[in-house]
Every structure is written in structure tokens, then in C-alpha cells.
Coordinates of C-alpha atoms and ligand atoms in Angstrom, one line a residue:
M1 CA 12.2 -22.7 -3.8
A2 CA 9.9 -25.7 -4.2
Q3 CA 9.3 -25.6 -0.5
T4 CA 8.5 -21.9 -0.4
A5 CA 6.1 -22.5 -3.3
T6 CA 4.4 -25.3 -1.4
S7 CA 4.0 -23.3 1.8
A8 CA 2.7 -20.4 -0.2
F9 CA 0.1 -22.6 -1.8
L10 CA -1.0 -24.0 1.6
T11 CA -1.2 -20.5 2.9
L12 CA -3.2 -19.4 -0.1
L13 CA -5.6 -22.3 0.3
F14 CA -6.8 -20.6 3.4
L15 CA -7.7 -17.5 1.3
T16 CA -11.2 -19.2 1.2
S17 CA -12.1 -17.3 4.4
L18 CA -11.5 -14.1 2.6
S19 CA -12.9 -14.6 -0.9
K20 CA -16.5 -15.2 0.0
A21 CA -18.7 -15.5 -3.1
S22 CA -21.1 -12.7 -3.7
E23 CA -24.5 -14.0 -4.6
D24 CA -26.4 -11.0 -5.3
D25 CA -28.5 -8.1 -5.7
M26 CA -27.5 -7.3 -9.3
P27 CA -30.1 -7.3 -12.2
S28 CA -30.0 -10.5 -14.1
N29 CA -28.6 -9.1 -17.4
C30 CA -25.5 -8.0 -15.6
S31 CA -22.5 -10.4 -15.9
K32 CA -20.6 -11.5 -12.7
L33 CA -17.3 -13.1 -12.0
K34 CA -17.5 -16.8 -12.3
K35 CA -16.5 -19.3 -9.8
N36 CA -15.5 -23.0 -10.5
S37 CA -16.5 -25.6 -8.1
W38 CA -14.6 -28.9 -7.7
R39 CA -17.6 -30.4 -9.6
D40 CA -16.9 -28.1 -12.6
Y41 CA -13.3 -29.4 -12.6
L42 CA -14.4 -33.1 -12.5
R43 CA -16.9 -32.4 -15.3
G44 CA -14.4 -30.7 -17.3
S45 CA -16.8 -27.7 -17.6
K46 CA -14.7 -25.1 -15.9
H47 CA -14.7 -21.5 -17.0
E48 CA -11.3 -20.2 -18.3
I49 CA -11.4 -16.5 -18.9
Q50 CA -13.8 -13.6 -19.3
F51 CA -13.5 -9.9 -19.3
L52 CA -16.1 -7.7 -17.7
L53 CA -16.4 -4.0 -18.4
F54 CA -17.6 -1.4 -15.9
T55 CA -18.1 2.4 -16.7
R56 CA -19.7 5.3 -15.1
E57 CA -22.7 4.8 -17.3
N58 CA -23.0 1.3 -15.9
P59 CA -21.1 1.3 -12.7
E60 CA -22.9 -1.6 -11.0
C61 CA -23.4 -3.9 -13.9
G62 CA -20.6 -5.9 -15.6
Q63 CA -20.8 -6.0 -19.3
I64 CA -19.3 -9.0 -21.1
F65 CA -16.2 -7.8 -23.1
N66 CA -14.7 -10.9 -24.6
D67 CA -14.7 -10.2 -28.4
Q68 CA -15.0 -7.4 -30.9
A69 CA -18.8 -7.7 -31.2
E70 CA -19.2 -7.4 -27.4
I71 CA -16.8 -4.6 -27.1
L72 CA -18.5 -2.6 -29.8
N73 CA -21.9 -3.3 -28.1
S74 CA -20.7 -2.0 -24.7
T75 CA -20.4 1.4 -23.2
F76 CA -16.6 1.3 -23.7
N77 CA -15.3 4.9 -24.6
S78 CA -11.9 4.9 -26.3
T79 CA -11.3 8.4 -25.5
L80 CA -11.3 7.6 -21.8
G81 CA -8.4 5.8 -20.0
T82 CA -8.8 2.1 -19.3
K83 CA -7.9 0.2 -16.2
F84 CA -7.6 -3.5 -16.0
I85 CA -7.9 -5.2 -12.7
I86 CA -6.1 -8.6 -12.5
H87 CA -6.6 -10.9 -9.6
G88 CA -4.1 -13.3 -8.1
F89 CA -4.4 -17.0 -7.1
R90 CA -8.0 -17.9 -6.1
V91 CA -9.4 -20.8 -4.2
V92 CA -11.7 -23.2 -6.0
S93 CA -15.4 -22.1 -5.6
T94 CA -14.6 -18.5 -4.7
T95 CA -14.4 -15.2 -6.3
P96 CA -12.1 -12.3 -5.2
S97 CA -14.1 -10.2 -2.9
W98 CA -12.0 -7.0 -3.2
I99 CA -12.8 -6.5 -6.9
N100 CA -16.2 -4.9 -6.6
G101 CA -14.9 -2.3 -4.1
T102 CA -11.9 -1.5 -6.3
V103 CA -14.1 -1.0 -9.4
K104 CA -16.4 1.3 -7.4
A105 CA -13.4 3.3 -6.0
L106 CA -11.9 3.7 -9.4
L107 CA -15.1 4.8 -11.1
H108 CA -15.9 7.2 -8.3
A109 CA -12.4 8.8 -8.7
A110 CA -12.0 8.8 -12.5
D111 CA -14.1 8.7 -15.6
V112 CA -12.5 5.6 -17.0
N113 CA -13.3 2.3 -18.5
V114 CA -12.6 -0.5 -15.9
V115 CA -12.0 -4.0 -17.3
V116 CA -12.0 -6.9 -14.7
V117 CA -9.9 -9.9 -16.0
D118 CA -11.7 -12.9 -14.5
F119 CA -9.9 -16.1 -15.2
N120 CA -9.3 -19.6 -13.8
G121 CA -5.6 -20.3 -13.0
G122 CA -6.4 -23.8 -11.9
A123 CA -6.6 -25.2 -8.5
T124 CA -3.0 -24.8 -7.3
Y125 CA -0.5 -22.0 -7.0
S126 CA 1.8 -23.7 -9.5
S127 CA -0.9 -24.4 -12.1
F128 CA -1.7 -20.8 -11.7
V129 CA 2.0 -19.8 -12.5
D130 CA 2.0 -22.1 -15.4
K131 CA -1.1 -20.5 -16.9
M132 CA 0.1 -16.9 -16.6
N133 CA 1.8 -16.7 -20.0
S134 CA -1.2 -17.9 -21.9
T135 CA -3.6 -15.6 -19.9
S136 CA -1.3 -12.7 -20.5
L137 CA -1.7 -13.3 -24.3
Q138 CA -5.5 -13.2 -23.8
V139 CA -5.2 -9.9 -22.0
S140 CA -2.9 -8.5 -24.7
R141 CA -5.3 -9.4 -27.4
I142 CA -8.1 -7.4 -25.8
I143 CA -5.7 -4.4 -25.3
S144 CA -4.6 -4.6 -29.0
Y145 CA -8.2 -4.4 -30.0
L146 CA -8.9 -1.3 -27.8
I147 CA -5.9 0.3 -29.3
A148 CA -7.3 -0.4 -32.7
L149 CA -10.5 1.2 -31.6
G150 CA -8.5 4.4 -30.7
S151 CA -7.2 3.9 -27.1
T152 CA -3.7 5.2 -26.7
Q153 CA -1.1 2.8 -25.2
D154 CA -0.4 5.5 -22.6
S155 CA -3.9 5.4 -21.4
I156 CA -3.8 1.8 -20.5
H157 CA -3.2 1.0 -16.7
L158 CA -2.9 -2.6 -15.4
I159 CA -3.6 -3.1 -11.6
G160 CA -2.7 -6.6 -10.4
L161 CA -2.6 -8.2 -7.0
S162 CA 0.0 -10.8 -6.0
L163 CA 0.5 -13.2 -9.0
G164 CA -1.8 -10.8 -10.9
A165 CA 0.9 -8.2 -10.7
H166 CA 3.5 -10.4 -12.4
L167 CA 0.8 -11.2 -15.0
A168 CA 0.3 -7.5 -15.7
G169 CA 4.2 -7.5 -16.2
F170 CA 3.9 -10.2 -18.8
V171 CA 1.2 -8.2 -20.6
G172 CA 3.3 -5.0 -20.5
Y173 CA 6.3 -7.0 -21.8
L174 CA 4.1 -8.2 -24.8
H175 CA 3.5 -4.5 -25.5
G176 CA 7.1 -3.6 -25.5
G177 CA 6.8 -1.7 -22.2
R178 CA 4.9 1.1 -24.0
L179 CA 1.6 0.8 -21.9
G180 CA 1.0 3.7 -19.5
Q181 CA 1.2 2.1 -16.1
I182 CA 1.3 -1.0 -14.0
T183 CA 0.4 -1.0 -10.3
G184 CA 1.5 -4.1 -8.5
L185 CA -0.3 -4.8 -5.3
D186 CA 2.1 -6.9 -3.1
P187 CA 3.5 -8.7 -6.1
A188 CA 3.9 -12.4 -5.3
G189 CA 7.2 -13.6 -3.9
P190 CA 7.3 -17.4 -4.1
Q191 CA 8.9 -18.5 -7.4
F192 CA 9.5 -14.8 -8.4
T193 CA 12.1 -13.3 -6.1
G194 CA 14.9 -14.9 -7.9
A195 CA 13.4 -14.9 -11.3
S196 CA 15.0 -13.0 -14.3
I197 CA 13.2 -9.8 -15.2
D198 CA 11.6 -11.4 -18.1
A199 CA 9.8 -13.8 -15.7
R200 CA 8.5 -11.2 -13.3
L201 CA 7.2 -7.7 -13.0
D202 CA 10.0 -5.1 -13.6
P203 CA 10.4 -1.4 -14.5
T204 CA 10.7 -2.2 -18.3
D205 CA 7.2 -3.5 -18.4
A206 CA 5.5 -0.1 -18.7
I207 CA 6.2 3.6 -18.9
F208 CA 5.6 3.8 -15.2
V209 CA 5.6 0.8 -12.8
E210 CA 4.9 1.1 -9.1
A211 CA 4.4 -1.5 -6.5
I212 CA 2.9 -1.4 -3.0
H213 CA 4.6 -4.0 -0.7
T214 CA 2.8 -5.2 2.5
D215 CA 4.1 -8.8 3.1
I216 CA 7.7 -9.1 2.0
D217 CA 8.3 -11.7 4.8
N218 CA 5.8 -14.1 3.6
L219 CA 3.8 -14.0 0.3
G220 CA 5.1 -10.9 -1.3
I221 CA 8.2 -10.2 -3.2
R222 CA 11.2 -8.7 -1.2
I223 CA 12.9 -6.8 -4.0
P224 CA 11.9 -3.6 -5.6
V225 CA 10.3 -4.3 -9.0
G226 CA 9.0 -0.9 -10.2
H227 CA 10.2 2.6 -10.9
I228 CA 9.1 3.2 -7.4
D229 CA 8.2 0.7 -4.6
Y230 CA 6.3 1.7 -1.5
F231 CA 7.1 -0.4 1.5
I232 CA 4.2 0.1 3.8
N233 CA 5.3 0.0 7.5
G234 CA 8.5 -1.5 6.2
G235 CA 6.6 -3.9 4.0
K236 CA 6.3 -6.7 6.7
D237 CA 3.7 -6.5 9.4
Q238 CA 0.7 -4.2 9.0
P239 CA -0.8 -2.6 12.1
A240 CA -4.3 -3.2 10.6
C241 CA -3.6 -7.1 10.6
P242 CA -3.7 -9.4 13.7
S243 CA -0.3 -10.4 15.0
N244 CA -1.9 -13.2 16.8
P245 CA -1.7 -16.5 14.9
L246 CA -4.9 -17.6 16.8
S247 CA -7.0 -15.6 14.3
F248 CA -5.4 -18.0 11.8
F249 CA -7.1 -17.2 8.5
R250 CA -6.7 -13.5 8.7
Y251 CA -3.2 -13.9 10.1
M252 CA -1.9 -15.8 7.1
T253 CA -3.2 -13.5 4.3
C254 CA -4.1 -10.2 5.9
D255 CA -0.7 -8.6 5.3
H256 CA -0.5 -9.6 1.8
T257 CA -4.0 -8.5 0.7
H258 CA -3.7 -5.2 2.8
A259 CA -1.9 -3.7 -0.3
V260 CA -5.4 -3.7 -1.9
H261 CA -7.0 -1.9 1.0
I262 CA -4.2 0.7 1.0
Y263 CA -4.5 1.4 -2.7
M264 CA -8.4 1.5 -2.5
N265 CA -8.4 4.0 0.4
A266 CA -5.7 6.1 -1.2
I267 CA -8.0 6.4 -4.4
K268 CA -11.1 7.1 -2.3
A269 CA -9.4 9.8 -0.2
V270 CA -8.5 11.9 -3.2
N271 CA -10.0 15.0 -1.6
S272 CA -8.5 14.5 1.8
S273 CA -5.4 16.6 2.9
C274 CA -3.7 13.4 4.1
H275 CA -1.7 11.8 1.3
M276 CA 0.0 8.5 1.4
F277 CA 3.4 9.7 0.1
G278 CA 6.6 7.7 0.4
I279 CA 10.0 9.0 1.4
P280 CA 13.0 7.6 -0.5
C281 CA 15.3 5.8 1.8
S282 CA 17.7 2.9 1.8
S283 CA 15.9 1.0 4.6
Y284 CA 12.9 1.1 7.0
E285 CA 15.3 1.5 10.0
E286 CA 17.0 4.5 8.4
F287 CA 13.6 6.0 7.7
I288 CA 12.3 5.4 11.3
N289 CA 15.5 6.7 12.7
G290 CA 15.0 10.1 10.9
N291 CA 17.7 9.8 8.4
C292 CA 15.4 10.3 5.4
L293 CA 13.1 13.3 5.6
D294 CA 12.5 14.7 2.1
C295 CA 12.1 13.8 -1.5
F296 CA 14.8 16.0 -2.9
D297 CA 16.8 13.1 -4.2
P298 CA 15.8 11.9 -6.7
F299 CA 12.4 13.6 -7.0
Q300 CA 13.2 17.3 -6.6
Q301 CA 10.7 17.5 -3.7
S302 CA 7.8 15.8 -5.7
C303 CA 7.2 13.0 -3.2
P304 CA 5.6 10.1 -4.9
R305 CA 2.1 9.3 -3.6
I306 CA -0.2 6.4 -3.8
G307 CA -3.3 7.1 -5.9
L308 CA -4.2 7.9 -9.4
E309 CA -2.0 10.8 -10.2
K310 CA 0.1 10.5 -13.3
H311 CA 3.5 8.9 -12.4
G312 CA 2.4 9.0 -8.7
G313 CA 2.9 12.8 -8.8
I314 CA 6.5 12.6 -9.7
T315 CA 7.5 15.7 -11.8
V316 CA 11.1 14.6 -12.7
E317 CA 11.2 13.7 -16.3
A318 CA 13.6 10.8 -16.3
L319 CA 12.0 8.3 -14.0
P320 CA 14.4 6.6 -11.7
Q321 CA 14.1 2.9 -11.1
Q322 CA 13.7 0.7 -8.1
V323 CA 13.4 3.6 -5.7
K324 CA 12.5 2.2 -2.2
L325 CA 9.8 4.4 -0.5
Y326 CA 8.8 4.3 3.0
L327 CA 5.6 5.4 4.9
M328 CA 3.7 4.2 7.9
T329 CA 0.0 3.8 8.1
S330 CA -2.6 3.8 10.8
P331 CA -4.4 0.5 11.8
T332 CA -7.9 1.7 10.7
A333 CA -9.3 2.8 7.4
P334 CA -8.6 5.1 5.6
F335 CA -5.1 4.2 6.9
C336 CA -3.4 7.5 6.0
A337 CA -1.3 9.1 8.8
Y338 CA 0.8 12.3 9.0
H339 CA 4.5 11.8 9.8
S340 CA 6.7 14.0 12.0
L341 CA 10.3 13.8 13.1
I342 CA 11.0 14.0 16.9
D343 CA 14.5 15.5 17.2
L344 CA 15.8 15.4 20.8
H345 CA 19.0 16.6 22.5
S346 CA 19.6 15.4 26.0
D347 CA 22.2 16.8 28.3
T348 CA 21.8 14.3 31.1
D349 CA 24.6 11.7 31.2
R350 CA 22.1 8.9 31.3
T351 CA 23.3 5.4 32.3
K352 CA 20.0 3.7 31.4
N353 CA 17.7 3.7 28.4
T354 CA 15.1 6.4 28.9
E355 CA 11.4 6.0 28.0
V356 CA 9.7 9.3 27.2
E357 CA 6.0 9.3 26.5
I358 CA 4.9 11.9 24.0
I359 CA 1.3 13.0 23.4
L360 CA 0.1 15.2 20.7
Y361 CA -3.3 16.8 21.3
S362 CA -5.4 18.4 18.5
K363 CA -9.0 19.4 18.5
A364 CA -10.0 16.1 16.8
S365 CA -7.5 13.6 18.0
T366 CA -4.9 12.5 20.5
D367 CA -1.9 10.5 19.6
K368 CA 0.4 8.8 22.1
V369 CA 3.8 7.4 21.2
T370 CA 6.6 6.2 23.6
I371 CA 10.1 6.6 22.4
T372 CA 13.1 4.9 24.0
V373 CA 16.2 7.0 24.0
P374 CA 19.2 4.7 24.4
K375 CA 21.6 5.4 27.3
K376 CA 24.6 7.6 26.7
T377 CA 22.9 9.1 23.6
Y378 CA 22.8 12.9 23.4
H379 CA 21.1 13.2 20.1
F380 CA 18.1 11.1 19.2
K381 CA 15.7 11.1 16.2
R382 CA 12.5 9.1 15.5
V383 CA 9.7 9.5 13.0
I384 CA 6.3 9.1 14.5
T385 CA 2.7 9.3 13.0
H386 CA -0.3 11.2 14.0
Q387 CA -3.8 11.5 12.8
E388 CA -4.1 15.3 12.2
P389 CA -1.6 17.6 10.6
L390 CA 1.0 19.0 12.9
C391 CA -0.4 22.5 12.4
N392 CA -3.6 21.3 14.1
V393 CA -1.7 20.1 17.1
H394 CA -2.0 22.6 19.9
T395 CA -0.4 20.9 22.8
L396 CA 2.6 18.6 23.3
Q397 CA 2.8 16.6 26.5
L398 CA 6.0 14.9 27.6
R399 CA 6.4 12.4 30.4
Y400 CA 9.6 10.7 31.6
R401 CA 8.6 7.1 32.6
V402 CA 10.4 4.5 34.5
K403 CA 8.6 1.3 35.0
L404 CA 8.5 0.0 38.6
F405 CA 10.5 -3.1 37.7
S406 CA 13.2 -1.0 36.3
R407 CA 13.2 1.2 39.4
L408 CA 13.4 -1.8 41.6
S409 CA 16.3 -3.1 39.6
G410 CA 18.3 0.1 40.3
N411 CA 17.3 2.8 37.9
K412 CA 18.3 5.9 40.0
E413 CA 17.7 8.6 37.6
E414 CA 14.9 10.5 39.1
N415 CA 14.7 13.1 36.4
I416 CA 16.3 14.1 33.1
N417 CA 16.9 17.3 31.2
I418 CA 16.1 17.7 27.6
A419 CA 18.2 20.5 26.1
K420 CA 16.1 20.8 23.1
I421 CA 13.2 18.9 21.5
C422 CA 11.8 19.7 18.1
I423 CA 8.9 18.3 16.1
Q424 CA 8.6 18.9 12.4
E425 CA 6.2 17.4 9.8
L426 CA 7.5 15.4 6.9
P427 CA 8.5 15.9 4.0
F428 CA 11.0 18.5 5.0
N429 CA 11.4 21.2 2.4
D430 CA 12.2 25.0 2.4
S431 CA 9.4 25.8 4.7
E432 CA 9.9 25.5 8.4
K433 CA 6.5 26.8 9.4
T434 CA 5.4 23.4 10.7
R435 CA 8.3 23.1 13.1
A436 CA 8.0 23.5 16.9
C437 CA 10.9 23.6 19.2
F438 CA 11.2 23.7 23.1
I439 CA 14.5 24.2 25.0
N440 CA 15.6 23.4 28.5
I441 CA 12.9 21.0 29.5
H442 CA 13.2 19.5 32.9
L443 CA 11.4 16.1 33.1
P444 CA 10.8 14.9 36.8
L445 CA 10.0 11.3 37.0
N446 CA 6.4 10.4 36.0
T447 CA 5.3 13.9 35.7
K448 CA 3.4 15.3 32.8
V449 CA 5.0 18.4 31.3
I450 CA 2.9 20.3 28.9
H451 CA 3.9 22.8 26.1
T452 CA 1.8 24.8 23.8
V453 CA 2.5 24.2 20.1
K454 CA 2.1 27.1 17.7
T455 CA 2.4 26.3 14.1
E456 CA 0.3 27.6 11.3
C457 CA -1.6 25.7 8.7
R458 CA -0.8 27.1 5.3
Ligands
NAG501 C1 -18.2 -6.6 -2.5 O1 -18.6 -8.0 -2.3 C2 -18.4 -8.4 -1.0 C3 -18.5 -9.8 -0.8 O2 -19.4 -10.5 -1.7 C4 -19.3 -7.6 -0.1 O3 -19.2 -8.0 1.2 C5 -19.1 -6.2 -0.2 O4 -20.0 -5.3 0.4 C6 -19.0 -5.8 -1.7 N1 -18.6 -4.4 -1.8 C7 -19.1 -3.5 -2.5 C8 -18.4 -2.1 -2.5 O5 -20.1 -3.7 -3.2
NAG502 C1 -30.1 -4.4 -17.4 O1 -31.5 -4.3 -17.1 C2 -31.9 -3.0 -16.4 C3 -33.4 -3.2 -16.1 O2 -34.0 -4.1 -17.0 C4 -31.6 -1.9 -17.3 O3 -31.9 -0.7 -16.7 C5 -30.0 -1.9 -17.6 O4 -29.7 -0.8 -18.5 C6 -29.7 -3.2 -18.2 N1 -28.2 -3.2 -18.4 C7 -27.6 -3.6 -19.5 C8 -26.2 -3.6 -19.6 O5 -28.3 -4.0 -20.5
NAG503 C1 -25.9 -5.6 -26.8 O1 -25.9 -5.5 -25.4 C2 -27.2 -5.4 -24.8 C3 -27.1 -5.1 -23.3 O2 -25.9 -5.6 -22.7 C4 -27.8 -6.9 -24.9 O3 -29.1 -7.0 -24.4 C5 -27.8 -7.2 -26.4 O4 -28.2 -8.5 -26.6 C6 -26.4 -7.0 -27.1 N1 -26.6 -7.2 -28.5 C7 -25.7 -7.9 -29.2 C8 -25.9 -7.9 -30.6 O5 -24.9 -8.5 -28.7
NAG504 C1 -16.4 9.6 -24.5 O1 -15.8 10.4 -23.5 C2 -15.7 11.7 -23.9 C3 -14.7 12.4 -22.8 O2 -15.5 12.4 -21.6 C4 -16.9 12.4 -24.2 O3 -16.7 13.7 -24.6 C5 -17.7 11.6 -25.2 O4 -19.0 12.1 -25.3 C6 -17.9 10.1 -24.8 N1 -18.4 9.4 -25.9 C7 -19.5 8.7 -25.7 C8 -20.0 7.9 -27.0 O5 -20.1 8.6 -24.7
NAG505 C1 6.6 -17.1 -19.5 O1 7.2 -16.1 -20.3 C2 8.4 -15.7 -19.9 C3 8.9 -14.7 -20.9 O2 8.9 -15.1 -22.2 C4 9.4 -16.8 -19.7 O3 10.6 -16.4 -19.2 C5 8.8 -17.7 -18.7 O4 9.7 -18.9 -18.5 C6 7.5 -18.3 -19.1 N1 6.8 -19.1 -18.0 C7 6.3 -20.3 -18.2 C8 5.6 -20.8 -17.1 O5 6.2 -20.7 -19.3
NAG506 C1 6.8 21.5 1.1 O1 6.0 20.4 1.5 C2 4.6 20.7 1.5 C3 3.9 19.5 2.0 O2 4.1 18.4 1.2 C4 4.2 21.0 0.1 O3 2.8 21.4 0.1 C5 5.0 22.3 -0.4 O4 4.7 22.6 -1.7 C6 6.5 21.9 -0.3 N1 7.2 23.1 -0.6 C7 8.3 23.1 -1.4 C8 9.0 24.4 -1.6 O5 8.7 22.1 -2.0

């Protein structure tokens, strides 16, 4: 455990590259996030904690929000909901660069009060962990005051990244789990994975707790911690992040902080037809292999989606706990992708694995995936992603490919037959309108075979 923590700390040290300080363009009466330099530490003049309020009346300009007088003299409106943004570990001399964008996205999407919790957790990961309880008391003090001013507990929503997600959990715990919502953005793993539920984020910390996992094999927590837990692309490696350790700084932290970008883009895309919804499943492999296709159990078809909808759009009354949800994303912003199942029946007795290239053409996009159908398999399923809804896809192109190397080493199957191939968009439900099937397809080696897709957009 100590070792993981040390390596996490070393990794986080490199966050510097990512948390460039913003020296700015704001009017001078606006308050900003503070950063501590090593010199502040040595002088003992380091900043401990401050709260900054942003509202639609004052979206660009932080208002100091530390005590009752300042709260009363601000544009805070207790009839609106309030969202707290809580950062994680930060490197000396930096401020978290994602906060301004998140504030903007939230205020654009909803008329709310946004409170940024700007605090100094010390220079190391473990000093940060030690300070989390005292910091959560300070956040709780502000919340109690907002409630005294007329805010309802239900209207309070805490959004925390990494260690900030567990800190949000502590704050929720101090309020008896009665605050409305906590969103954990890749909640930190080191020192928390094995912790008791009192010492980490868990579903009892708020009425609704959700988490977005993007780095469970490094800095994020592996286990589900909310009512619902989205594991983006399985929660490990993000297509938007470099897989090449040569781009070292981004490589170490990109997956972890990608949760912020997923959340921000989901909020911004509120009017888009592409929703980042998750499908409940026991594992990513099961999901990819087409064994989880709808949200019937346990959500009665209301697939949870990332964004600001109440309870993630879940309409069942008794919220289930620790439901693992899976979705894939595209490598570029806004990251949202449509998902479809490829369901293939082959009647060739294949003695080798078969690669089939599938291309979906729509007016606005072309998506290419290659599936590998294992030898001696007659029924194969795979979930793929595409950029346009399936109802906009007009052509499906298939090609049976055998690499030269494989041919030289004795692959003699010159063509294959597909008895039936269907493509259908997720989530499956009563409607089969977005399903297209083709039967008896003969695929000669390395030859493009084209079919017209006719599905209707509803
Ligand atoms: C937030 O700050 C960062 C770094 O200071 C800057 O690059 C970025 O453009 C800002 N984003 C917004 C939305 O203002
Ligand atoms: C800051 O100053 C600008 C220009 O002087 C003014 O428009 C703005 O309302 C002020 N903001 C606050 C929070 O006082
Ligand atoms: C109230 O807020 C305004 C704008 O932020 C500031 O200029 C003024 O000094 C504040 N007044 C008090 C009593 O704090
Ligand atoms: C607070 O928000 C409510 C709801 O939008 C609005 O009706 C009211 O005028 C606002 N109060 C102030 C003081 O701005
Ligand atoms: C913080 O508080 C929780 C819950 O009371 C406790 O389990 C945990 O040990 C505390 N952590 C520290 C570092 O004091
Ligand atoms: C089926 O799924 C679509 C897409 O999510 C949704 O719009 C529709 O309401 C669902 N229908 C039923 C009967 O659940």
C-alpha cells in the first residue's frame, strides 16, 4: 500500500505539465484560485482554503465566499441549486486548469450557483490525504450556512476529481448522506481501494452517488463506489490518451484526468442526439462481446447517462447500488459515440481466425472496424462504435481480409460465407426499427461487398 502511494505521488508530481497557472485577463476585483510556491511554504505564508462563487450573473468573475458576510454580499441565490467543484492533489505552484472550463460548462447548462473549493492539501499526496477530513469540515460549514439561507439539502451537488471525490464523500457523510448528489471523477485509488466505506466515497454519502472511472489500472479506484459507476472504455486506457510512454507527462496522468473531459463534454452536449449512456454489465469483456445490450435490469430501460439529469435519468424509484456501467467513447471531443451490435452467423467451417473489415458509411462520416471471428465459431457478437446514429448509415461494406503473412503461412480459405449478419443500435428495447440484417453473403478474399442499409430515424 505504501508503495502504491509513493508511486502515485511521484506520478502526480508530474501533473505540473497539466496544471499550468492562469495569469489572466480577469478584472482585478475578481478573485482567483491561489497557488502556493515553495517560497510560501518556507515563509509559512501558504494559503489554506477559500471558496469562490460563480453564477450566471457573474460567470467570469469569482466572488469570495468564505463567511456569512461575503455570502450575503454575493450573487448567491438560494432558490437555485448549488454545485461544488472540488479539486484533487495539486502540485506546488499550480492551479488546476480544468476548473474554469467546468464552471463555464455548468453555468451554460444550468442556472445554478457554482462554488469552487480552492484549498491547499500540502505538498505531497499523503499530506493531502491527512488534510481531507479537516477540509471536509470547512466545506460542510459553508453548506450548513447555505441551508440556513434556504437551500435544500437535495439541491446540493458535489463534483470531485480524484482525491476530491473522496473528500466529497466525507462532506456527504457529515450531512448524513442527505445531500442531493455526488459525482466522483475518477475517484483516487491509492490508499482508498481497500479502505472501509467511512474512509472513501460510497453510495451512502448522498441520495445519488455516481462515479466516472477512466484509470482503474493506475491512479483511479478499481471498485464501484456509487449507485452507478461508469467504466469508460473499460475504465483503463482512454483512446484520447497517448499509449506511448514517450509522451511521458500526458501518458502518466491523461487517463486519470480524462474523466473531467468526459463529464464536461457530456454537460456541454446537452442538446446533442448523442448521449453518453452506460449499459449495465458484469465486465467490459461481457459488454464488448455483446452479452449486455439493454438497461432493463435494473433500470426498466431508463439507461443512466452522464450529465446533469436528475439521478442520471434513472426513473426507477429505489436506486440500486454499485451498478457497473459500460460505454465506449471516441478519441476526440466531444467523445460521444453511438454503439451497435454486430451479430454474425457463419456457415463456413473455418480452421483459422477470420478478419472481417466492416465500414459504415453515412452522409457525414465513415467508420471502419475490423473484427476477428475466431476459428470454428459459428455465432459471433461484437459491440462497435460509430459517429452517426445507425439510422443515418446508408451503406455497409464488408471485406474478408487475410494478411499476406498469414496466407504464406498456409491460410487456404479463399472465401467465406456469412449466413446472416445483423447490425442493431444499443440500447436494445421493444423497437427493432434500427436493425438491419443481410443473409447469405459470399465474401471472396479481399473483395469489397456492399449492402444498402435501410433503417429509419424516429
Ligand atoms: C482555463 O484556463 C486554462 C489555463 O489557464 C486556459 O488554457 C483555458 O483556455 C481556460 N479555459 C476557459 C474555458 O476559460
Ligand atoms: C468588477 O468590476 C467590473 C468593472 O469595474 C464590474 O463590471 C463588475 O461588476 C465587478 N464585479 C464585482 C463582483 O464586483
Ligand atoms: C460587496 O461585494 C462587492 C463586490 O464584490 C465589493 O466591492 C464590496 O466591497 C463588498 N462589500 C462588503 C461589505 O463586503
Ligand atoms: C433567484 O432565482 C429565482 C429562480 O430563477 C428567481 O426567480 C429569483 O428572481 C432569483 N432571485 C434573485 C435575488 O435574483
Ligand atoms: C477521516 O475520517 C474518517 C471517518 O470518520 C476516518 O475513517 C478516517 O480515518 C479519517 N482520516 C484521517 C486521515 O484522519
Ligand atoms: C428505446 O431506446 C430509444 C433510444 O434510447 C429510446 O428513445 C426509446 O424511448 C426506447 N423505447 C423504449 C420502449 O424503451
